[in-house]
Tab-separated table of C-alpha atoms in Angstrom:
chain	number	residue	atom	x	y	z
A	24	MET	CA	0.000	0.000	0.000
A	25	THR	CA	1.057	3.606	-0.564
A	26	ASP	CA	3.290	4.940	2.223
A	27	MET	CA	1.418	8.154	2.978
A	28	SER	CA	4.113	9.244	5.431
A	29	VAL	CA	6.314	10.028	2.436
A	30	ALA	CA	3.991	12.897	1.594
A	31	PRO	CA	1.511	13.386	4.433
A	32	SER	CA	-0.154	16.377	2.728
A	33	VAL	CA	-1.377	14.176	-0.123
A	34	ASP	CA	-4.916	12.969	0.582
A	35	LEU	CA	-5.833	10.223	-1.859
A	36	ALA	CA	-9.064	9.103	-0.210
A	37	SER	CA	-11.147	10.656	-2.992
A	38	LEU	CA	-8.815	9.431	-5.752
A	39	PRO	CA	-8.909	5.621	-5.548
A	40	SER	CA	-7.601	5.048	-9.066
A	41	LEU	CA	-4.619	7.307	-8.462
A	42	ARG	CA	-3.869	5.536	-5.194
A	43	ARG	CA	-4.066	2.172	-6.970
A	44	TYR	CA	-1.701	3.483	-9.637
A	45	LEU	CA	0.792	4.573	-6.974
A	46	ASP	CA	0.582	1.175	-5.291
A	47	HIS	CA	1.493	-0.381	-8.641
A	48	LEU	CA	4.758	1.589	-8.898
A	49	SER	CA	8.133	0.430	-7.638
A	50	GLY	CA	9.520	2.008	-4.472
A	51	ASP	CA	11.676	4.688	-6.134
A	52	GLU	CA	9.008	5.524	-8.705
A	53	ARG	CA	6.383	5.758	-5.968
A	54	ARG	CA	8.478	8.078	-3.824
A	55	SER	CA	9.205	10.316	-6.807
A	56	ALA	CA	5.523	10.443	-7.792
A	57	LEU	CA	4.406	11.219	-4.243
A	58	GLY	CA	6.972	13.995	-4.085
A	59	ARG	CA	5.504	15.575	-7.213
A	60	LEU	CA	1.993	15.299	-5.823
A	61	ALA	CA	3.007	16.742	-2.459
A	62	ALA	CA	4.307	19.871	-4.199
A	63	LEU	CA	0.867	20.605	-5.661
A	64	SER	CA	-1.669	22.973	-4.200
A	65	PRO	CA	-4.792	21.399	-2.647
A	66	GLU	CA	-6.731	22.821	-5.599
A	67	ASP	CA	-4.498	21.080	-8.114
A	68	LEU	CA	-4.661	17.803	-6.238
A	69	LEU	CA	-8.450	18.022	-6.298
A	70	SER	CA	-8.315	18.436	-10.069
A	71	PHE	CA	-6.714	14.999	-10.495
A	72	GLY	CA	-10.179	13.527	-10.056
A	73	ALA	CA	-10.698	14.386	-13.733
A	74	SER	CA	-8.546	11.339	-14.532
A	75	GLU	CA	-10.483	8.911	-12.379
A	76	PRO	CA	-12.101	6.244	-14.604
A	77	GLN	CA	-15.755	6.079	-15.539
A	78	LEU	CA	-16.668	2.403	-15.740
A	79	VAL	CA	-20.460	2.792	-15.946
A	80	GLU	CA	-22.243	3.412	-19.250
A	81	HIS	CA	-25.143	5.845	-18.871
A	82	ASP	CA	-28.139	6.881	-20.956
A	83	TYR	CA	-30.588	9.371	-19.469
A	84	ARG	CA	-32.268	12.723	-19.857
A	85	VAL	CA	-30.518	15.446	-17.848
A	86	ASP	CA	-32.918	17.003	-15.350
A	87	ASP	CA	-30.586	19.458	-13.613
A	88	ILE	CA	-30.288	22.371	-16.054
A	89	THR	CA	-29.410	25.903	-14.976
A	90	GLY	CA	-29.934	28.953	-17.154
A	91	THR	CA	-31.635	28.629	-20.537
A	92	LEU	CA	-30.449	26.465	-23.394
A	93	PRO	CA	-30.294	28.858	-26.365
A	94	ASP	CA	-33.043	28.758	-28.934
A	95	GLY	CA	-31.522	27.354	-32.115
A	96	LEU	CA	-28.937	25.185	-30.370
A	97	ALA	CA	-29.983	21.765	-31.635
A	98	GLY	CA	-27.656	18.856	-32.279
A	99	THR	CA	-25.188	16.551	-30.566
A	100	LEU	CA	-21.849	17.256	-28.950
A	101	TYR	CA	-19.746	14.116	-29.278
A	102	ARG	CA	-16.585	13.696	-27.229
A	103	ASN	CA	-13.868	11.059	-27.172
A	104	GLY	CA	-11.103	10.251	-24.731
A	105	PRO	CA	-9.833	7.518	-22.439
A	106	GLY	CA	-12.479	6.344	-20.000
A	107	ARG	CA	-10.121	4.146	-17.994
A	108	TRP	CA	-6.342	3.863	-17.797
A	109	GLN	CA	-6.079	0.124	-17.278
A	110	ASP	CA	-5.651	-2.706	-19.732
A	111	HIS	CA	-8.152	-5.509	-20.148
A	112	THR	CA	-6.451	-7.431	-17.331
A	113	GLY	CA	-7.044	-4.529	-14.921
A	114	ARG	CA	-3.385	-3.449	-14.807
A	115	PRO	CA	-2.868	0.350	-14.363
A	116	LEU	CA	-1.316	2.157	-17.332
A	117	HIS	CA	1.217	4.999	-17.406
A	118	HIS	CA	0.755	7.061	-20.557
A	119	LEU	CA	-1.904	9.677	-21.270
A	120	PHE	CA	-2.604	7.952	-24.603
A	121	ASP	CA	-2.936	4.426	-23.149
A	122	GLY	CA	-6.606	4.411	-22.069
A	123	ASP	CA	-9.589	2.719	-23.729
A	124	GLY	CA	-11.668	5.096	-25.836
A	125	MET	CA	-15.005	6.126	-24.342
A	126	LEU	CA	-17.461	8.201	-26.341
A	127	SER	CA	-19.966	10.570	-24.826
A	128	ALA	CA	-22.895	12.322	-26.483
A	129	PHE	CA	-24.859	15.347	-25.307
A	130	THR	CA	-27.934	15.626	-27.518
A	131	ILE	CA	-29.218	19.178	-27.128
A	132	ASP	CA	-32.569	20.675	-28.086
A	133	GLY	CA	-32.596	24.282	-26.897
A	134	GLY	CA	-35.283	26.908	-26.566
A	135	ALA	CA	-38.443	27.124	-24.481
A	136	ASP	CA	-40.096	24.295	-26.405
A	137	GLY	CA	-36.988	22.130	-26.700
A	138	ALA	CA	-36.483	18.712	-25.176
A	139	GLY	CA	-33.407	19.749	-23.180
A	140	VAL	CA	-30.347	17.490	-22.993
A	141	ARG	CA	-29.933	13.736	-23.235
A	142	TYR	CA	-26.628	12.209	-22.177
A	143	ARG	CA	-25.087	8.854	-22.988
A	144	ASN	CA	-21.598	7.385	-22.827
A	145	ARG	CA	-20.272	4.132	-24.184
A	146	TYR	CA	-16.902	2.474	-24.613
A	147	VAL	CA	-15.767	1.717	-28.139
A	148	ARG	CA	-15.787	-2.060	-28.492
A	149	THR	CA	-12.243	-2.353	-29.756
A	150	ARG	CA	-10.391	-5.646	-29.771
A	151	HIS	CA	-8.460	-4.432	-26.728
A	152	PHE	CA	-11.592	-3.517	-24.802
A	153	GLN	CA	-12.904	-7.015	-25.515
A	154	GLY	CA	-9.679	-8.621	-24.253
A	155	ARG	CA	-8.611	-9.888	-27.670
A	156	THR	CA	-5.187	-8.218	-27.947
A	157	GLY	CA	-1.858	-8.184	-26.190
A	158	VAL	CA	-1.074	-5.692	-23.440
A	159	THR	CA	1.904	-3.839	-24.901
A	160	HIS	CA	0.771	-0.208	-24.883
A	161	MET	CA	2.012	3.164	-26.087
A	162	GLY	CA	3.651	3.918	-22.752
A	163	THR	CA	3.276	0.715	-20.733
A	164	ALA	CA	5.160	-2.473	-21.536
A	165	ALA	CA	3.576	-5.891	-21.155
A	166	PRO	CA	4.733	-7.864	-18.096
A	167	GLY	CA	7.474	-10.373	-18.841
A	168	GLY	CA	10.361	-8.277	-20.122
A	169	TRP	CA	11.560	-8.035	-23.706
A	170	ARG	CA	10.302	-11.502	-24.666
A	171	ALA	CA	6.719	-10.411	-24.011
A	172	ASN	CA	7.148	-7.154	-25.950
A	173	ILE	CA	9.390	-7.939	-28.909
A	174	GLY	CA	7.677	-7.125	-32.194
A	175	ARG	CA	4.481	-6.017	-30.454
A	176	VAL	CA	2.561	-2.896	-31.460
A	177	PRO	CA	0.060	-0.998	-29.287
A	178	PRO	CA	-3.600	-1.917	-29.804
A	179	ASN	CA	-6.058	0.415	-31.524
A	180	LEU	CA	-7.845	2.103	-28.610
A	181	ALA	CA	-10.096	4.451	-30.654
A	182	ASN	CA	-9.577	7.052	-27.936
A	183	THR	CA	-8.567	10.341	-29.554
A	184	GLY	CA	-11.117	11.984	-31.856
A	185	VAL	CA	-14.700	11.648	-33.045
A	186	VAL	CA	-16.017	13.092	-36.308
A	187	GLU	CA	-19.076	12.792	-38.517
A	188	HIS	CA	-18.787	12.700	-42.306
A	189	ALA	CA	-21.240	11.736	-45.030
A	190	GLY	CA	-23.702	10.453	-42.445
A	191	HIS	CA	-21.169	8.224	-40.669
A	192	LEU	CA	-19.694	8.727	-37.197
A	193	TYR	CA	-16.105	7.628	-36.546
A	194	ALA	CA	-14.002	7.153	-33.413
A	195	LEU	CA	-10.394	7.884	-34.356
A	196	TRP	CA	-6.947	6.748	-33.219
A	197	GLU	CA	-4.055	7.897	-35.350
A	198	ALA	CA	-2.081	4.668	-35.611
A	199	GLY	CA	-4.960	2.551	-36.945
A	200	PRO	CA	-8.227	2.621	-38.891
A	201	PRO	CA	-11.349	4.314	-37.520
A	202	HIS	CA	-14.177	2.516	-35.762
A	203	GLU	CA	-17.609	3.343	-37.120
A	204	ILE	CA	-20.139	4.216	-34.416
A	205	ASP	CA	-23.933	4.368	-34.382
A	206	PRO	CA	-24.598	8.114	-33.934
A	207	ASP	CA	-27.735	7.538	-31.840
A	208	THR	CA	-26.805	4.645	-29.540
A	209	LEU	CA	-22.975	4.955	-29.641
A	210	GLU	CA	-22.791	1.218	-30.285
A	211	THR	CA	-19.711	0.112	-32.210
A	212	ILE	CA	-20.494	-0.948	-35.773
A	213	GLY	CA	-16.957	-2.061	-36.581
A	214	VAL	CA	-13.564	-1.154	-38.009
A	215	ARG	CA	-13.823	0.830	-41.251
A	216	ARG	CA	-11.129	0.369	-43.907
A	217	PHE	CA	-13.005	2.071	-46.763
A	218	GLY	CA	-12.955	-0.855	-49.150
A	219	GLY	CA	-9.352	-1.753	-48.377
A	220	GLU	CA	-7.927	1.719	-49.027
A	221	LEU	CA	-6.612	1.789	-45.438
A	222	ARG	CA	-4.064	-0.980	-45.816
A	223	TRP	CA	-1.572	-2.603	-43.442
A	224	LEU	CA	-1.907	-0.962	-40.034
A	225	GLY	CA	-4.357	1.494	-41.571
A	226	SER	CA	-2.985	4.619	-39.895
A	227	PHE	CA	-5.615	7.367	-40.091
A	228	SER	CA	-5.038	10.462	-37.973
A	229	ALA	CA	-7.464	11.715	-35.333
A	230	HIS	CA	-7.392	15.212	-36.892
A	231	PRO	CA	-9.052	15.179	-40.314
A	232	CYS	CA	-9.761	18.525	-41.981
A	233	PHE	CA	-13.001	19.374	-43.756
A	234	CYS	CA	-13.421	21.600	-46.804
A	235	PRO	CA	-16.415	23.898	-46.141
A	236	SER	CA	-17.217	24.379	-49.839
A	237	SER	CA	-16.998	20.805	-51.160
A	238	GLY	CA	-17.810	18.813	-48.027
A	239	ALA	CA	-14.675	16.722	-48.596
A	240	MET	CA	-12.650	15.274	-45.732
A	241	PHE	CA	-8.850	15.160	-45.935
A	242	ASN	CA	-6.731	13.034	-43.645
A	243	PHE	CA	-3.408	11.226	-43.477
A	244	GLY	CA	-1.548	8.388	-41.858
A	245	VAL	CA	2.122	7.961	-40.981
A	246	GLU	CA	3.657	4.852	-42.547
A	247	LEU	CA	7.191	3.680	-41.805
A	248	VAL	CA	7.615	0.964	-44.460
A	249	PRO	CA	9.522	0.895	-46.747
A	250	ARG	CA	10.618	4.337	-45.454
A	251	PRO	CA	8.893	7.021	-43.357
A	252	HIS	CA	6.205	8.852	-45.327
A	253	LEU	CA	2.806	10.495	-45.110
A	254	ARG	CA	-0.011	8.703	-46.893
A	255	ILE	CA	-2.723	11.278	-47.605
A	256	TYR	CA	-6.410	10.567	-48.184
A	257	HIS	CA	-9.317	12.438	-49.768
A	258	THR	CA	-12.894	11.446	-48.913
A	259	ASP	CA	-15.572	13.100	-51.045
A	260	HIS	CA	-18.920	14.360	-49.750
A	261	THR	CA	-20.506	10.939	-50.390
A	262	GLY	CA	-17.980	9.161	-48.137
A	263	ARG	CA	-15.840	7.607	-50.878
A	264	LEU	CA	-12.205	7.535	-49.743
A	265	ARG	CA	-9.219	7.348	-52.063
A	266	HIS	CA	-5.463	7.584	-51.661
A	267	PHE	CA	-4.667	11.157	-52.680
A	268	ARG	CA	-0.889	11.486	-52.451
A	269	SER	CA	2.152	10.303	-50.523
A	270	THR	CA	5.233	12.262	-49.526
A	271	PRO	CA	8.432	11.325	-47.666
A	272	LEU	CA	9.100	12.350	-44.080
A	273	PRO	CA	12.585	13.582	-43.141
A	274	TYR	CA	12.736	11.039	-40.300
A	275	PRO	CA	10.349	8.603	-38.512
A	276	ALA	CA	8.431	11.381	-36.767
A	277	MET	CA	5.251	11.434	-34.749
A	278	VAL	CA	2.894	13.611	-36.855
A	279	HIS	CA	-0.338	14.246	-34.980
A	280	ASP	CA	-2.160	17.031	-36.818
A	281	PHE	CA	-2.243	19.131	-39.993
A	282	ALA	CA	-4.145	22.088	-41.439
A	283	LEU	CA	-5.977	22.910	-44.638
A	284	THR	CA	-6.078	25.975	-46.874
A	285	GLU	CA	-7.959	26.454	-50.130
A	286	ARG	CA	-4.744	25.537	-51.990
A	287	TYR	CA	-2.729	23.316	-49.665
A	288	LEU	CA	-2.595	20.663	-47.012
A	289	VAL	CA	-0.141	22.034	-44.442
A	290	PHE	CA	2.028	19.699	-42.361
A	291	LEU	CA	4.543	20.746	-39.717
A	292	VAL	CA	6.912	17.900	-38.901
A	293	SER	CA	8.396	18.144	-35.414
A	294	PRO	CA	11.454	16.078	-34.447
A	295	ILE	CA	9.667	13.829	-31.947
A	296	LEU	CA	11.373	10.512	-32.632
A	297	PRO	CA	11.134	7.049	-31.091
A	298	ASP	CA	14.030	4.706	-30.504
A	299	ALA	CA	12.876	2.261	-33.160
A	300	MET	CA	15.388	-0.441	-32.270
A	301	ALA	CA	14.481	-0.417	-28.562
A	302	VAL	CA	10.803	-0.702	-29.457
A	303	LEU	CA	11.252	-3.482	-32.026
A	304	LEU	CA	13.432	-5.492	-29.643
A	305	GLY	CA	10.902	-5.123	-26.835
A	306	ARG	CA	13.227	-3.192	-24.545
A	307	ALA	CA	10.828	-0.258	-24.021
A	308	PRO	CA	7.348	0.867	-25.070
A	309	ILE	CA	7.290	3.485	-27.815
A	310	GLY	CA	6.005	6.264	-25.530
A	311	ASP	CA	8.974	5.883	-23.183
A	312	THR	CA	11.441	6.225	-26.064
A	313	LEU	CA	9.990	9.361	-27.679
A	314	ARG	CA	12.554	12.149	-27.566
A	315	TYR	CA	12.585	15.686	-28.863
A	316	ARG	CA	15.590	16.003	-31.187
A	317	PRO	CA	16.050	19.697	-32.038
A	318	ASP	CA	19.248	18.859	-33.939
A	319	LYS	CA	17.032	17.238	-36.587
A	320	GLY	CA	15.118	20.453	-37.279
A	321	SER	CA	11.519	20.732	-38.473
A	322	THR	CA	9.986	20.740	-41.941
A	323	PHE	CA	6.899	22.453	-43.305
A	324	ILE	CA	5.335	20.339	-46.040
A	325	LEU	CA	2.818	22.044	-48.350
A	326	VAL	CA	0.830	19.556	-50.430
A	327	PRO	CA	-1.123	21.263	-53.256
A	328	ARG	CA	-4.751	20.205	-53.433
A	329	ASP	CA	-4.636	20.463	-57.239
A	330	GLY	CA	-1.910	17.822	-57.533
A	331	GLY	CA	0.969	20.246	-58.140
A	332	ARG	CA	4.531	20.068	-56.874
A	333	ILE	CA	4.910	19.505	-53.135
A	334	ARG	CA	6.845	22.237	-51.327
A	335	ARG	CA	9.191	21.468	-48.435
A	336	ILE	CA	10.628	24.220	-46.237
A	337	ASP	CA	13.212	23.283	-43.619
A	338	HIS	CA	13.169	25.233	-40.359
A	339	ALA	CA	14.713	25.225	-36.906
A	340	ALA	CA	13.052	22.685	-34.626
A	341	ILE	CA	9.485	23.411	-33.489
A	342	LEU	CA	7.819	21.333	-30.772
A	343	GLN	CA	4.054	21.070	-31.272
A	344	PHE	CA	1.102	18.704	-31.361
A	345	HIS	CA	-1.840	20.810	-32.556
A	346	LEU	CA	-2.349	23.206	-35.449
A	347	SER	CA	-5.229	25.638	-35.132
A	348	ASN	CA	-6.113	26.816	-38.641
A	349	ALA	CA	-4.423	27.965	-41.845
A	350	PHE	CA	-5.207	30.105	-44.868
A	351	ASP	CA	-3.741	31.491	-48.086
A	352	ASP	CA	-2.737	35.157	-48.142
A	353	GLY	CA	-1.715	36.052	-51.674
A	354	GLY	CA	1.280	33.853	-52.373
A	355	ASP	CA	1.874	33.212	-48.669
A	356	VAL	CA	0.547	30.427	-46.473
A	357	VAL	CA	-0.340	31.336	-42.884
A	358	VAL	CA	-0.695	28.657	-40.196
A	359	ASP	CA	-1.369	29.014	-36.453
A	360	VAL	CA	0.175	26.475	-34.082
A	361	ILE	CA	0.391	25.745	-30.344
A	362	THR	CA	4.159	25.592	-29.770
A	363	TYR	CA	6.252	24.492	-26.787
A	364	SER	CA	9.780	25.433	-25.788
A	365	ASP	CA	10.456	22.661	-23.276
A	366	PRO	CA	10.508	18.945	-24.190
A	367	CYS	CA	9.585	18.018	-20.605
A	368	LEU	CA	6.061	17.910	-22.059
A	369	LEU	CA	6.824	14.420	-23.380
A	370	GLU	CA	7.858	13.238	-19.915
A	371	ARG	CA	4.722	14.704	-18.349
A	372	ILE	CA	2.472	12.945	-20.859
A	373	ALA	CA	4.293	9.650	-20.302
A	374	ARG	CA	3.536	9.813	-16.542
A	375	PHE	CA	0.495	12.059	-16.624
A	376	GLN	CA	-1.217	10.608	-13.542
A	377	THR	CA	1.325	12.252	-11.239
A	378	SER	CA	2.927	14.907	-13.462
A	379	PRO	CA	1.381	18.387	-13.813
A	380	LEU	CA	2.037	20.370	-16.980
A	381	ASP	CA	2.860	23.699	-15.323
A	382	ASP	CA	6.491	23.593	-16.384
A	383	ALA	CA	5.568	22.891	-20.019
A	384	PRO	CA	4.119	26.271	-21.071
A	385	SER	CA	2.913	26.854	-24.626
A	386	VAL	CA	2.545	29.810	-26.997
A	387	PHE	CA	-0.099	30.413	-29.667
A	388	THR	CA	2.204	31.087	-32.632
A	389	ARG	CA	1.648	32.200	-36.234
A	390	PHE	CA	3.958	31.077	-39.029
A	391	ARG	CA	3.863	32.833	-42.391
A	392	ILE	CA	5.460	30.838	-45.214
A	393	THR	CA	6.222	33.243	-48.035
A	394	ALA	CA	6.133	32.429	-51.728
A	395	SER	CA	9.943	32.516	-51.720
A	396	GLY	CA	10.164	29.978	-48.892
A	397	ARG	CA	10.953	32.246	-45.949
A	398	VAL	CA	9.219	31.484	-42.645
A	399	LEU	CA	8.186	34.441	-40.491
A	400	THR	CA	7.238	33.771	-36.868
A	401	GLU	CA	4.889	35.824	-34.707
A	402	PRO	CA	3.585	34.974	-31.210
A	403	LEU	CA	-0.128	35.754	-30.994
A	404	SER	CA	-0.596	35.094	-27.282
A	405	ASP	CA	1.737	34.088	-24.483
A	406	ASN	CA	-1.154	32.703	-22.452
A	407	SER	CA	-0.338	29.005	-22.021
A	408	CYS	CA	-3.001	27.155	-23.984
A	409	GLU	CA	-4.064	23.975	-25.769
A	410	PHE	CA	-6.887	22.385	-27.811
A	411	PRO	CA	-7.462	25.196	-30.351
A	412	ARG	CA	-10.762	25.418	-32.245
A	413	HIS	CA	-12.507	27.807	-34.663
A	414	HIS	CA	-15.790	28.228	-36.531
A	415	PRO	CA	-15.964	25.203	-38.887
A	416	ALA	CA	-17.116	27.329	-41.854
A	417	TYR	CA	-13.761	29.145	-41.648
A	418	GLU	CA	-11.655	25.999	-41.978
A	419	GLY	CA	-8.787	26.856	-44.329
A	420	ARG	CA	-9.932	30.451	-44.746
A	421	PRO	CA	-8.969	33.842	-43.291
A	422	HIS	CA	-10.571	34.102	-39.874
A	423	ARG	CA	-10.592	36.471	-36.927
A	424	TYR	CA	-11.185	34.292	-33.871
A	425	ALA	CA	-9.602	31.291	-32.215
A	426	TYR	CA	-10.829	29.469	-29.116
A	427	TYR	CA	-8.829	27.294	-26.747
A	428	ASN	CA	-8.283	26.138	-23.174
A	429	THR	CA	-6.074	28.170	-20.846
A	430	ARG	CA	-4.918	27.994	-17.229
A	431	THR	CA	-5.688	30.628	-14.613
A	432	ARG	CA	-5.062	28.879	-11.284
A	433	LEU	CA	-4.434	25.211	-12.048
A	434	CYS	CA	-1.194	23.719	-13.278
A	435	ALA	CA	-2.357	20.149	-13.910
A	436	PHE	CA	-5.434	20.826	-16.081
A	437	TYR	CA	-6.987	23.732	-17.959
A	438	ASP	CA	-9.483	25.659	-15.849
A	439	SER	CA	-10.430	28.336	-18.399
A	440	VAL	CA	-11.869	28.846	-21.889
A	441	THR	CA	-10.504	31.735	-23.956
A	442	LYS	CA	-11.475	33.564	-27.146
A	443	LEU	CA	-8.573	35.232	-28.969
A	444	ASP	CA	-9.181	38.072	-31.422
A	445	LEU	CA	-6.469	37.560	-34.032
A	446	VAL	CA	-6.790	41.158	-35.257
A	447	ASP	CA	-6.524	43.238	-32.081
A	448	ARG	CA	-4.975	40.404	-29.993
A	449	THR	CA	-7.438	40.788	-27.135
A	450	GLU	CA	-8.604	37.784	-25.135
A	451	ARG	CA	-11.896	37.102	-23.408
A	452	THR	CA	-11.696	34.350	-20.808
A	453	TYR	CA	-14.088	32.455	-18.594
A	454	SER	CA	-12.476	30.700	-15.633
A	455	SER	CA	-14.273	28.295	-13.360
A	456	PRO	CA	-14.860	29.903	-9.946
A	457	GLU	CA	-14.867	26.512	-8.210
A	458	PRO	CA	-11.498	25.242	-6.905
A	459	GLY	CA	-10.048	22.272	-8.776
A	460	ASN	CA	-12.495	22.436	-11.690
A	461	SER	CA	-11.269	21.995	-15.262
A	462	PHE	CA	-12.608	22.259	-18.810
A	463	CYS	CA	-12.180	20.085	-21.859
A	464	GLU	CA	-11.683	21.384	-25.408
A	465	PRO	CA	-14.261	24.043	-26.414
A	466	VAL	CA	-16.228	23.026	-29.526
A	467	PHE	CA	-17.871	25.699	-31.691
A	468	ALA	CA	-21.570	25.206	-32.486
A	469	PRO	CA	-22.676	27.780	-35.114
A	470	ARG	CA	-26.050	29.474	-34.913
A	471	LEU	CA	-28.181	28.405	-37.878
A	472	GLY	CA	-28.235	31.156	-40.504
A	473	ALA	CA	-25.656	33.319	-38.730
A	474	THR	CA	-23.320	35.535	-40.744
A	475	ALA	CA	-20.922	36.746	-38.038
A	476	GLU	CA	-17.913	34.515	-37.404
A	477	ASP	CA	-18.482	34.450	-33.645
A	478	ASP	CA	-22.272	34.010	-33.760
A	479	GLY	CA	-22.744	30.691	-32.022
A	480	TRP	CA	-21.868	28.837	-28.861
A	481	LEU	CA	-18.908	27.124	-27.271
A	482	LEU	CA	-19.706	23.701	-25.861
A	483	THR	CA	-17.377	22.313	-23.233
A	484	VAL	CA	-17.513	19.856	-20.344
A	485	GLU	CA	-16.483	21.021	-16.879
A	486	TYR	CA	-15.193	18.583	-14.287
A	487	ARG	CA	-16.456	19.690	-10.854
A	488	ALA	CA	-13.813	18.533	-8.416
A	489	ALA	CA	-15.632	18.989	-5.105
A	490	GLN	CA	-18.687	17.023	-6.297
A	491	GLN	CA	-16.698	14.605	-8.501
A	492	THR	CA	-19.232	15.135	-11.269
A	493	SER	CA	-19.233	16.823	-14.673
A	494	ARG	CA	-21.543	19.177	-16.486
A	495	LEU	CA	-22.090	20.447	-20.001
A	496	VAL	CA	-21.375	24.189	-20.201
A	497	VAL	CA	-22.749	26.439	-22.955
A	498	LEU	CA	-20.861	29.719	-23.474
A	499	ASP	CA	-21.540	32.615	-25.827
A	500	ALA	CA	-18.866	32.400	-28.545
A	501	ALA	CA	-18.998	36.189	-28.947
A	502	ASP	CA	-17.994	36.721	-25.318
A	503	PRO	CA	-17.275	33.622	-23.233
A	504	SER	CA	-16.175	35.833	-20.330
A	505	ARG	CA	-19.868	36.443	-19.575
A	506	GLY	CA	-19.998	32.947	-18.129
A	507	PRO	CA	-22.365	30.067	-18.829
A	508	LEU	CA	-25.612	30.700	-20.674
A	509	ALA	CA	-26.694	27.260	-19.507
A	510	THR	CA	-25.310	24.156	-17.826
A	511	ALA	CA	-26.527	20.564	-17.777
A	512	GLN	CA	-25.384	18.758	-14.626
A	513	LEU	CA	-24.597	15.042	-14.908
A	514	THR	CA	-25.091	12.579	-12.070
A	515	SER	CA	-21.555	11.234	-12.573
A	516	HIS	CA	-18.228	12.473	-13.890
A	517	LEU	CA	-16.771	12.318	-17.376
A	518	PRO	CA	-12.981	11.891	-17.520
A	519	GLN	CA	-11.381	14.843	-19.277
A	520	GLY	CA	-10.715	13.446	-22.724
A	521	PHE	CA	-9.169	14.759	-25.897
A	522	HIS	CA	-11.340	15.920	-28.785
A	523	GLY	CA	-14.952	16.419	-29.773
A	524	SER	CA	-17.245	17.631	-32.538
A	525	PHE	CA	-20.709	19.112	-32.843
A	526	VAL	CA	-23.195	17.695	-35.330
A	527	ALA	CA	-26.171	19.972	-35.920
A	528	ARG	CA	-29.595	18.367	-36.053
A	529	ARG	CA	-30.726	17.886	-39.622
A	530	ARG	CA	-33.805	19.967	-40.352
């Protein structure tokens, strides 16, 4: 059992999963983890409840609604993220990316005559969830040393993104094919390979981009055989996927996201590299070997949508996971990115259950790639942030506003939602007034028929630490600092996951 005398200020009574995780660690690891936890404020320690698992699948109408759900807000907010950080044997897992994917759906019908909110959550029935795979994970090796891990790859956990396209709902995990999901019940229909177009491992990123004018979906996968390259896909508005193009990578990098303009697909390759030999020989899980290698530099890759020559612009190393949006400006390409200066981020993610992110600050940064190949850099906000979003109709187009999570008091999670005006650089922020609370990624839900870019709502889920429950929060996208227009209080908590999407009700 955990030796609480090592850090007597750490009260784990309300965090049973965290305590179980600590009990699973070796003596030195446990002492180090308890030391990190003991250095946290009581408020931050409370916030760790956002990573407690949710093992129960719910389906009910939400009765506890405060404020008024806006008239015209009608559709479903889908969210995806790990629901439990344990493998199918019950063993605790280390890495932020190791947990089984659990989908949640908030079906909203606003206005005085609306039906309110219905909530449901359901695990994706992956092979891992059903106990049909090995237990070598992204950041947690299988028991038994190298013999149990040699040649093993992590299972598809379907835990990162959720998108709707051409009438189909998909749970996404970047190193494998998507799982198709019933949009009403959240039941798993099965793995989707699009008629065999997703071959081999079927890598298909969790960050597809959507063309507002054509309805097409673009996406990519990282393939390492016969040499590292991006395999890029185009899915038309009917749902027909085809291989669009492929392009080499400068090294076997982890590429998580990309952006779209009206002329290009924009990739920013960061030198986050695994130790391939250690992984293949079973000496370490891939997540433990990822290292930031600034000596390798970064590369911007611009893939023309019309099939023209691919442009590659080498640049000093940039550490990032998420791109916000991009657009063409004359002959230039402009792309906004959440950048980091300290590679300790990778260590924090690898041991997220006891490692706050306060010493891994980020900057919202704009890169302008000129027609001649120069790259101009401009910080847009020094407010540490993550999970950027924008109005979906402005995907790949000039836009004025970006939305993201920020931190006001917490260092372990994001306790605020911020709107950034990209023209005058002002920010409007709503921070939870309750100690230890945190927000997930804000998703933009446009008002039907609106013409203003910020005419709509931000939908986010707030973990309420004192009650150990969660609630849907609806904010005014024009001014989130006004606070919630409405909230829908759940009877249980929803672990803070990764990404979500809003699907408007078809009229």
